[in-house]
Tab-separated table of C-alpha atoms and ligand atoms in Angstrom:
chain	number	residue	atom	x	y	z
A	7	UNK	CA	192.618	56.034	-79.058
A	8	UNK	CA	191.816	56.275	-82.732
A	9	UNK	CA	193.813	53.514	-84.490
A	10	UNK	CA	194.633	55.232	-87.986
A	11	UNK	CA	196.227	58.202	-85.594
A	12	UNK	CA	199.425	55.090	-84.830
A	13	UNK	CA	200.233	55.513	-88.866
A	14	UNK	CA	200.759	58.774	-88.797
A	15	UNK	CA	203.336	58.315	-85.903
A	16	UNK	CA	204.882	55.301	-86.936
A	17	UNK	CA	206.246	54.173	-90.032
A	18	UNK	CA	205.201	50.383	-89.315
A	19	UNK	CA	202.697	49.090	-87.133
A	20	UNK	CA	202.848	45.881	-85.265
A	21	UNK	CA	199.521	44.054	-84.070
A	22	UNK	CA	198.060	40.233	-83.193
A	23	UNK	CA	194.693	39.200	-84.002
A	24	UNK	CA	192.824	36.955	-82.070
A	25	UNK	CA	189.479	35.289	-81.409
A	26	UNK	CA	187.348	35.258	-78.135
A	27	UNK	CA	185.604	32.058	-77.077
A	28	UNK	CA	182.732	30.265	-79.203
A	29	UNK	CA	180.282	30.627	-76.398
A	30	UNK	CA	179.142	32.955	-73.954
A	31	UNK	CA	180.321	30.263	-71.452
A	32	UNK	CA	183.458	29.676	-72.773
A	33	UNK	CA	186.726	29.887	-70.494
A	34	UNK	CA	187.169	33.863	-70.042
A	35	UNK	CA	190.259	32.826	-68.159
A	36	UNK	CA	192.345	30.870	-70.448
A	37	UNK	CA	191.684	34.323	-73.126
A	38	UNK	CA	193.093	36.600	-70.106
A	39	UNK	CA	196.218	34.496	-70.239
A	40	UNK	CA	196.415	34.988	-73.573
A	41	UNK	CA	195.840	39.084	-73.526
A	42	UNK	CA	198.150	39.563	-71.158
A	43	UNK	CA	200.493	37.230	-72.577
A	44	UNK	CA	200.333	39.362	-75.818
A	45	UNK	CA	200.401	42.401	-73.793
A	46	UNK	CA	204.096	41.615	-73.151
A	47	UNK	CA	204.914	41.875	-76.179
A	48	UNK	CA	203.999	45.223	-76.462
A	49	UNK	CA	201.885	45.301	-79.612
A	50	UNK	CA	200.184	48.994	-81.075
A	51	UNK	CA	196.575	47.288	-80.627
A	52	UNK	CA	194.956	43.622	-80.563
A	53	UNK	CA	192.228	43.556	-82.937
A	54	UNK	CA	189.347	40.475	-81.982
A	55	UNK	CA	187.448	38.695	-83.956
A	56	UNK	CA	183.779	38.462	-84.313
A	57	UNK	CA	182.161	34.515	-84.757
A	58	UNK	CA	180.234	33.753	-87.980
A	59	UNK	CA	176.452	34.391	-86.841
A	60	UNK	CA	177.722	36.597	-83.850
A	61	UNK	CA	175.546	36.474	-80.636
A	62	UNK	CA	175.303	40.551	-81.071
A	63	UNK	CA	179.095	40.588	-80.328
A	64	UNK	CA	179.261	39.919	-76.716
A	65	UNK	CA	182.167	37.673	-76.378
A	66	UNK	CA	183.873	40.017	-78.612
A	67	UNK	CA	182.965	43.223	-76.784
A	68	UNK	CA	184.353	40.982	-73.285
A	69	UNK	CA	187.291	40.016	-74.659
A	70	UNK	CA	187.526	44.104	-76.410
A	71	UNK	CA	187.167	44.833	-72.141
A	72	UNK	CA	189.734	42.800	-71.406
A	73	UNK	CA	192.038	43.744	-73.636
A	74	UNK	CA	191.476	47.595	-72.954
A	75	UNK	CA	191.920	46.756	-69.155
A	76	UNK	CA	195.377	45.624	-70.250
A	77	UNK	CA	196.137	48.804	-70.974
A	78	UNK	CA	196.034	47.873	-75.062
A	79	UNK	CA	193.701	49.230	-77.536
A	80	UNK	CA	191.526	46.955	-79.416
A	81	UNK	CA	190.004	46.530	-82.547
A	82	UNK	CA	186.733	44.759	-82.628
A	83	UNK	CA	185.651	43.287	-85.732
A	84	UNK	CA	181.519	43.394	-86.377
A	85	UNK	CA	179.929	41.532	-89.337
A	86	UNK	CA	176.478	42.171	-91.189
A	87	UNK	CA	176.180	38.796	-93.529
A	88	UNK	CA	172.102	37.750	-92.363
A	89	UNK	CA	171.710	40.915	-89.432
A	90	UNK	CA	169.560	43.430	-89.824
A	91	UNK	CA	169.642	47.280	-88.791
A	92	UNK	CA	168.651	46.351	-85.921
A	93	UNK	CA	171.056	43.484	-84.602
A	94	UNK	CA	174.037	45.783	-85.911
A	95	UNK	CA	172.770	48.529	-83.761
A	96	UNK	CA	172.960	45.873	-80.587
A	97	UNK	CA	176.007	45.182	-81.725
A	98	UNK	CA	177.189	48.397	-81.849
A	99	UNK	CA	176.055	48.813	-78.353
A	100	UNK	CA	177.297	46.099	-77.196
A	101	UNK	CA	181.486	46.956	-77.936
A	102	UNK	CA	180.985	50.797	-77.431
A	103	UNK	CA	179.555	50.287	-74.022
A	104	UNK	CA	182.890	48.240	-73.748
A	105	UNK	CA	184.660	51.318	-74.616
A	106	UNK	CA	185.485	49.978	-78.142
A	107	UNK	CA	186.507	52.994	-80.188
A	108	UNK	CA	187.841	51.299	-83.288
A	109	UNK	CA	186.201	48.556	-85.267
A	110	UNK	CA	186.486	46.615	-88.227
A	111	UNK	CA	183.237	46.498	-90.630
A	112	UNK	CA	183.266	42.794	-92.297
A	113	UNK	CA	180.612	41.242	-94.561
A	114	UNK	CA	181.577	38.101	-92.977
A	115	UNK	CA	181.417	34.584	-94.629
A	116	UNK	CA	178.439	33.104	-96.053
A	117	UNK	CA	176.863	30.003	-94.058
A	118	UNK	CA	174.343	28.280	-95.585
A	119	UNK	CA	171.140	28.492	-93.989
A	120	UNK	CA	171.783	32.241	-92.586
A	121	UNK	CA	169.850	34.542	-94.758
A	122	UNK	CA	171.174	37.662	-96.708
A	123	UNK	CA	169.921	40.774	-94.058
A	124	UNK	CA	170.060	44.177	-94.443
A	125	UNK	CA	173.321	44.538	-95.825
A	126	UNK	CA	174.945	42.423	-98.799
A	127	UNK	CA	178.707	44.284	-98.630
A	128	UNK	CA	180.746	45.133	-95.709
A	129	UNK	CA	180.665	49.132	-97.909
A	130	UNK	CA	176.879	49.409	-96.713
A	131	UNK	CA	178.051	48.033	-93.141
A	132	UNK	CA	180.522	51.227	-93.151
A	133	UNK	CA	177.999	53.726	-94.078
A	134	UNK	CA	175.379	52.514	-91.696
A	135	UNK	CA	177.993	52.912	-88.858
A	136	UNK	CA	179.379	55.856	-89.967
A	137	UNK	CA	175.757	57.303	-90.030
A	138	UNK	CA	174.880	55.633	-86.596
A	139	UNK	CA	177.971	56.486	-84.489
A	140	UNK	CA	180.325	59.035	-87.011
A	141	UNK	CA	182.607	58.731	-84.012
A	142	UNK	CA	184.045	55.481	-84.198
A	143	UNK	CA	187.088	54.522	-86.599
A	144	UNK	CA	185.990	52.112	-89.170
A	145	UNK	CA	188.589	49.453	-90.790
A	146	UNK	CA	188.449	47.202	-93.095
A	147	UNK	CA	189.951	43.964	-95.307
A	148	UNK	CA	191.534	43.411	-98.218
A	149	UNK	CA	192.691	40.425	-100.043
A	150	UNK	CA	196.173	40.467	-102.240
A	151	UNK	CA	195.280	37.312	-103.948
A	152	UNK	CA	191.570	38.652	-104.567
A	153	UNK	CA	188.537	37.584	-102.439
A	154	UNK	CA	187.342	34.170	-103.182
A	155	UNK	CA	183.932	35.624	-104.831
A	156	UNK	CA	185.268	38.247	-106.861
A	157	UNK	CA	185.410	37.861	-110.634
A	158	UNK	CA	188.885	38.981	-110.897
A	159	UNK	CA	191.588	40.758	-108.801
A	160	UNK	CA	190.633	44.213	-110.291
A	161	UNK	CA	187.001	43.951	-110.008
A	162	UNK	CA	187.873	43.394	-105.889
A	163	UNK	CA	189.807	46.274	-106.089
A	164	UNK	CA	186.815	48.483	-107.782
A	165	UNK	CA	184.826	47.543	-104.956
A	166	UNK	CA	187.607	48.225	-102.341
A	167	UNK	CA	187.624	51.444	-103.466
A	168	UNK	CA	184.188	51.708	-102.806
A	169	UNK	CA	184.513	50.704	-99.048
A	170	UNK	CA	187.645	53.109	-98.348
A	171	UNK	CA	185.344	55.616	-99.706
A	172	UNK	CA	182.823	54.802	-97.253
A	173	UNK	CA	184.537	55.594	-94.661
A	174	UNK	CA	187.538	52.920	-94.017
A	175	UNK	CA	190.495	54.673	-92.727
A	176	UNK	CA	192.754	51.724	-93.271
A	177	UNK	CA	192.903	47.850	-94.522
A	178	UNK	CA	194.194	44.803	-92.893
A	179	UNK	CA	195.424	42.174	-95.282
A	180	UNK	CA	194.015	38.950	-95.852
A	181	UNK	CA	196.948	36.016	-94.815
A	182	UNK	CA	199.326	35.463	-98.110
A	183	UNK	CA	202.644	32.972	-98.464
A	184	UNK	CA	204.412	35.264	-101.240
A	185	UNK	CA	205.224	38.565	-100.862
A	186	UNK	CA	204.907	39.393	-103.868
A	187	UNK	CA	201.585	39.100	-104.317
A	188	UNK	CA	201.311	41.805	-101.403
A	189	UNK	CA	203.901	44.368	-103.181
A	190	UNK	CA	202.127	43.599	-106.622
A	191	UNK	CA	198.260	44.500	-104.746
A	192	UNK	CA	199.541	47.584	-103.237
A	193	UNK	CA	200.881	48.702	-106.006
A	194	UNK	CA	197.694	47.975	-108.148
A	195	UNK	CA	195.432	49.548	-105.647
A	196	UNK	CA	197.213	52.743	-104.975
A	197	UNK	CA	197.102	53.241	-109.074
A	198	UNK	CA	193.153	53.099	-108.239
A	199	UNK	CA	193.690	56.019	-106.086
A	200	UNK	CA	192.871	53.558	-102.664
A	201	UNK	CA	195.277	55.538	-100.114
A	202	UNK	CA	194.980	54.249	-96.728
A	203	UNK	CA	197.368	52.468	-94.652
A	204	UNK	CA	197.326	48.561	-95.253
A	205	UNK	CA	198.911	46.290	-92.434
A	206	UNK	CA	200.027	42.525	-94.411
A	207	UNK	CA	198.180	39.855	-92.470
A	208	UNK	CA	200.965	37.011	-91.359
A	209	UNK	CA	199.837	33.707	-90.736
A	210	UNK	CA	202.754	31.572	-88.545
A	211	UNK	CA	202.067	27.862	-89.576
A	212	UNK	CA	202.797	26.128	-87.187
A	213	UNK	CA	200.514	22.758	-87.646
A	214	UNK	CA	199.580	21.699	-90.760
A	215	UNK	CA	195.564	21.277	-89.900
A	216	UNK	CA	195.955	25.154	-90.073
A	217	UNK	CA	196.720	25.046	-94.032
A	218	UNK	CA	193.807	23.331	-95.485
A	219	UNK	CA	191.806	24.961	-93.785
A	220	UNK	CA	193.308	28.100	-95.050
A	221	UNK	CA	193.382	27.087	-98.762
A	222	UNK	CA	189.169	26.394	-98.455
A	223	UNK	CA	188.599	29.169	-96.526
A	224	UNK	CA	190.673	31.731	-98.031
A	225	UNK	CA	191.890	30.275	-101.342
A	226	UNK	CA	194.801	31.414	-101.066
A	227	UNK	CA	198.245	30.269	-102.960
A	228	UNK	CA	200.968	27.781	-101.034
A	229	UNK	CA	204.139	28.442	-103.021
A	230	UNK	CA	206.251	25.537	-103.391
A	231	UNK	CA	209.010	26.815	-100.816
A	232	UNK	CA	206.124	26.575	-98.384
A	233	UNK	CA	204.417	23.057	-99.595
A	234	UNK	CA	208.277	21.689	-99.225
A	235	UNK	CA	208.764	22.762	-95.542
A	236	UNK	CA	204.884	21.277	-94.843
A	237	UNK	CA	206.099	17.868	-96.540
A	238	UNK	CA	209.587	17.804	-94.969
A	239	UNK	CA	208.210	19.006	-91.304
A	240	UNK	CA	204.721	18.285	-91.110
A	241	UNK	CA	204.619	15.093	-89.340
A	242	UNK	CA	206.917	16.747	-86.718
A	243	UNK	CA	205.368	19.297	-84.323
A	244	UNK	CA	208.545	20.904	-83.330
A	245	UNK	CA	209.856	21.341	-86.311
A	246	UNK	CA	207.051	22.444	-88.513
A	247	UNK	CA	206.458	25.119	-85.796
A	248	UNK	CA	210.189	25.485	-86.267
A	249	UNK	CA	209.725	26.361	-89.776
A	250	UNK	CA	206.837	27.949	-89.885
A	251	UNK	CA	208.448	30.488	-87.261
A	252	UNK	CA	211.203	30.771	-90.110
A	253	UNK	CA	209.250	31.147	-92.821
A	254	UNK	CA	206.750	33.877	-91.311
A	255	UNK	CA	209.884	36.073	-90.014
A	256	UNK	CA	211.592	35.938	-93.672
A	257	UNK	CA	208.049	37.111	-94.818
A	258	UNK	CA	207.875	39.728	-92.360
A	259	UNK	CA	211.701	40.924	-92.604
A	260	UNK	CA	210.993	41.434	-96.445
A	261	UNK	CA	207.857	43.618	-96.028
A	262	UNK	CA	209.470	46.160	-93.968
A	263	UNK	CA	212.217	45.762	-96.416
A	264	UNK	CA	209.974	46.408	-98.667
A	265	UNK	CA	207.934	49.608	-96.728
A	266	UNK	CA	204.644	48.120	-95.314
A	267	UNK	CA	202.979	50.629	-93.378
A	268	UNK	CA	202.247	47.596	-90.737
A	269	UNK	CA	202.319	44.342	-89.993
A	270	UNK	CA	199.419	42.276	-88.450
A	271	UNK	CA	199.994	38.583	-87.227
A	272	UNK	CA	197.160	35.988	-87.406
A	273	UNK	CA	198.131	34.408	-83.816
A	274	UNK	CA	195.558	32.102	-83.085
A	275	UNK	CA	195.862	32.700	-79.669
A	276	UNK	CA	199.067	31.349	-79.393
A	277	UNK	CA	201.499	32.899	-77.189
A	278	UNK	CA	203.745	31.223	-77.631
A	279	UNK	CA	204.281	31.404	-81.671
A	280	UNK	CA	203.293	35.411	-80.753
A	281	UNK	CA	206.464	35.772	-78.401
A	282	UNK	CA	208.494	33.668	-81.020
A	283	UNK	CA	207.928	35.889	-83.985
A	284	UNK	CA	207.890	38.995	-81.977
A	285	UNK	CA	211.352	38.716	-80.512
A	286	UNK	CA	212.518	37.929	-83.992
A	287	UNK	CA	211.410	41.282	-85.635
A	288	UNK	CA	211.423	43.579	-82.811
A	289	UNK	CA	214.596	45.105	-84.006
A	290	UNK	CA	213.447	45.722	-87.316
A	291	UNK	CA	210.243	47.191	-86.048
A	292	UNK	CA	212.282	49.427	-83.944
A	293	UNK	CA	215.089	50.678	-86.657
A	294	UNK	CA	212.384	51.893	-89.031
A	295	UNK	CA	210.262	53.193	-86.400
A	296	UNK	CA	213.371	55.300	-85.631
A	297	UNK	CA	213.732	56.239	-89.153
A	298	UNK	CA	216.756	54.374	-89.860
B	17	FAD	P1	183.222	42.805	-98.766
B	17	FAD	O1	184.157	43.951	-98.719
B	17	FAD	O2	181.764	43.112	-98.725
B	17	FAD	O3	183.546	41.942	-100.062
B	17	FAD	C1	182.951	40.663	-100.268
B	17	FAD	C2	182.855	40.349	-101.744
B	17	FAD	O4	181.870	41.205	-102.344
B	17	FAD	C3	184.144	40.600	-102.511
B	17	FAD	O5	184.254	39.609	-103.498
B	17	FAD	C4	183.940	41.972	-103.132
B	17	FAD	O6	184.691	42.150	-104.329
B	17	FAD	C5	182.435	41.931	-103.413
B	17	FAD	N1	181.816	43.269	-103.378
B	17	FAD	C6	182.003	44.233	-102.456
B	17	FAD	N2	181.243	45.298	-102.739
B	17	FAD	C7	180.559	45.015	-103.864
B	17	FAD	C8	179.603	45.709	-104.647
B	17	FAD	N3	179.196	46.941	-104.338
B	17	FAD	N4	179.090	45.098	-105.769
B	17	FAD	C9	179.489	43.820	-106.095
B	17	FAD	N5	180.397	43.116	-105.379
B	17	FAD	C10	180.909	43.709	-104.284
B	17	FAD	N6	184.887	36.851	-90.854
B	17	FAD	C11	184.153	36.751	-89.729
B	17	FAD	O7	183.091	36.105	-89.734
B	17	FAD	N7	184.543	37.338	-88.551
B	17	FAD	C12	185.689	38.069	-88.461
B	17	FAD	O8	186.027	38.601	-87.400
B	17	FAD	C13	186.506	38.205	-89.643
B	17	FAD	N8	187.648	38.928	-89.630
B	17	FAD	C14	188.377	39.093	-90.790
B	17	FAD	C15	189.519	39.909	-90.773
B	17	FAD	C16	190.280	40.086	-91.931
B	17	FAD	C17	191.505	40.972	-91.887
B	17	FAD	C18	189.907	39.417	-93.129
B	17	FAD	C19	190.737	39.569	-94.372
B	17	FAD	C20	188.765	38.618	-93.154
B	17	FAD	C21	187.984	38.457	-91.998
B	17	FAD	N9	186.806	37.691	-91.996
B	17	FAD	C22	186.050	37.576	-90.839
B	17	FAD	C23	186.374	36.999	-93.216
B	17	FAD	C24	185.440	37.913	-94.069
B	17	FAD	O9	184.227	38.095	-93.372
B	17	FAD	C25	185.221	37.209	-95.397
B	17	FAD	O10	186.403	37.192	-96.144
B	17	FAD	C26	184.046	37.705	-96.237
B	17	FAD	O11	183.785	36.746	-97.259
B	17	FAD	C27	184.258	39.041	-96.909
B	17	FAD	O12	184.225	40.073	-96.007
B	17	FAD	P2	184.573	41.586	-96.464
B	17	FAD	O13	184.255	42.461	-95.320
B	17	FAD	O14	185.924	41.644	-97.033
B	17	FAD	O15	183.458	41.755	-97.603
């Protein structure tokens, strides 16, 4: 199933991301638990992530499987940062022989040591696919807050343009804390004529090892309502998870307030935070979906 077809028959799309084990060894079990676990919960796809360096994709083309044997459609992501033509294409290989029909074209991070390759922007990763196999659906990511590298918000956005137009049929956000640095993007980008359906990427936090880790990876903003539930809560598991929940579903309830076209939660492969924040937007996923 071609994922850009569920935005044309829903007005907000609901989906987890998660990430398949570090090594080809790892424990496929435990991740089954976990997709099936998230299966109940009855998201439109899963989409999986692909490790920095890859190993051509494999453990996210068997994890891609397993989630299409549970009857949900997934989204593998592929980066180019140090590959060449020839590693994408056994990539490639790799999650369509899985039956992956939908990916999502990354430059991926840069690690030192790992040389450039044959592609230096996720746009040039789109047109290679889209010349290779013009049968898969390509997606892509953005970043409300503007990517870590870029100049300045608006020179992200001229290159966004320039991956949409290479073929990305729609965006999944980069994690934020305030909305309206989402509302403010999307307004900003559809003035640049970008048109595609953008699902806001929500990060639960529910430790608070998960937020510096954020801020160097991402760079992105902690607005002081958050940084005052991580000093009240943090030394507290329950209760930071408690607020975290809290926080994430206020961000969520405003969006579709506020006319996302979709939703996509940063799960971490936790089911139970998944089943938390699911049950507490369900209904609001449901009333717009019904038009209401
Ligand atoms: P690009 O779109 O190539 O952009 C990277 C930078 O280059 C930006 O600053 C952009 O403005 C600039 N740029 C783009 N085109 C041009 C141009 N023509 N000229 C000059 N500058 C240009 N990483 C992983 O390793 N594995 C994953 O599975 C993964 N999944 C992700 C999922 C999402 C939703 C997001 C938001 C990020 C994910 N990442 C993943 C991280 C991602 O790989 C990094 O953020 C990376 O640094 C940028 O990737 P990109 O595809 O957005 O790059």
């Amino acid at each position: 199933m071609n994922i850009r077809k569920l935005f044309d028959k829903k007005k907000c799309v609901f989906s987890f991301e998660m990430f398949p084990p570090k090594k080809e060894s790892g424990d496929m079990g435990a991740m089954l638990d976990t997709v099936n676990g998230l299966k109940e919960l009855s998201p439109d796809y899963i989409s999986i992530t692909y490790g920095a360096g890859g190993n051509g994709g494999k453990n996210t083309a068997m994890l891609a499987s397993a989630v299409k044997a549970a009857g949900v459609e997934p989204l593998a992501h592929i980066t180019c940062m140090g590959s060449d033509e020839a590693d994408i294409d056994d990539a490639l290989k790799n999650l369509t022989d899985c039956g992956v029909e939908n990916v999502m074209a990354l430059r991926g991070d840069r690690v030192e040591g790992i040389k450039e390759g044959s592609f230096s922007y996720a746009s040039q990763l789109v047109e290679y696919i889209k010349k290779v196999n013009p049968a898969l659906n390509i997606a892509g990511a953005c970043y409300p807050e503007g990517h870590v590298e870029a100049k300045n918000r608006f020179e992200d956005i001229k290159n966004l343009r320039l991956k949409v137009k290479a073929g990305v049929t729609h965006l999944n956000s980069q994690l934020f804390f305030d909305n309206e640095d989402f509302f403010e993007f999307i307004q900003l980008i559809r003035l640049a004529g970008i048109d595609v359906p953008v699902q806001a990427g929500i990060m639960p936090v529910v430790k608070v090892s998960q937020v510096d880790r954020i801020i160097s990876l991402a760079g992105v903003k902690i607005p002081s309502k958050l940084s005052r539930l991580l000093s009240k809560y943090g030394s507290d598991p329950v209760a930071i998870a408690d607020a975290g929940i809290a926080y994430a579903t206020e961000q969520i309830a405003d969006l579709i307030a506020g006319g996302v076209d979709g939703i996509h939660v940063y799960v971490m492969n936790n089911v139970t935070t998944a089943t938390r924040i699911a049950n507490n937007v369900k209904s609001l996923i449901a009333r717009v979906n019904e038009g209401q």
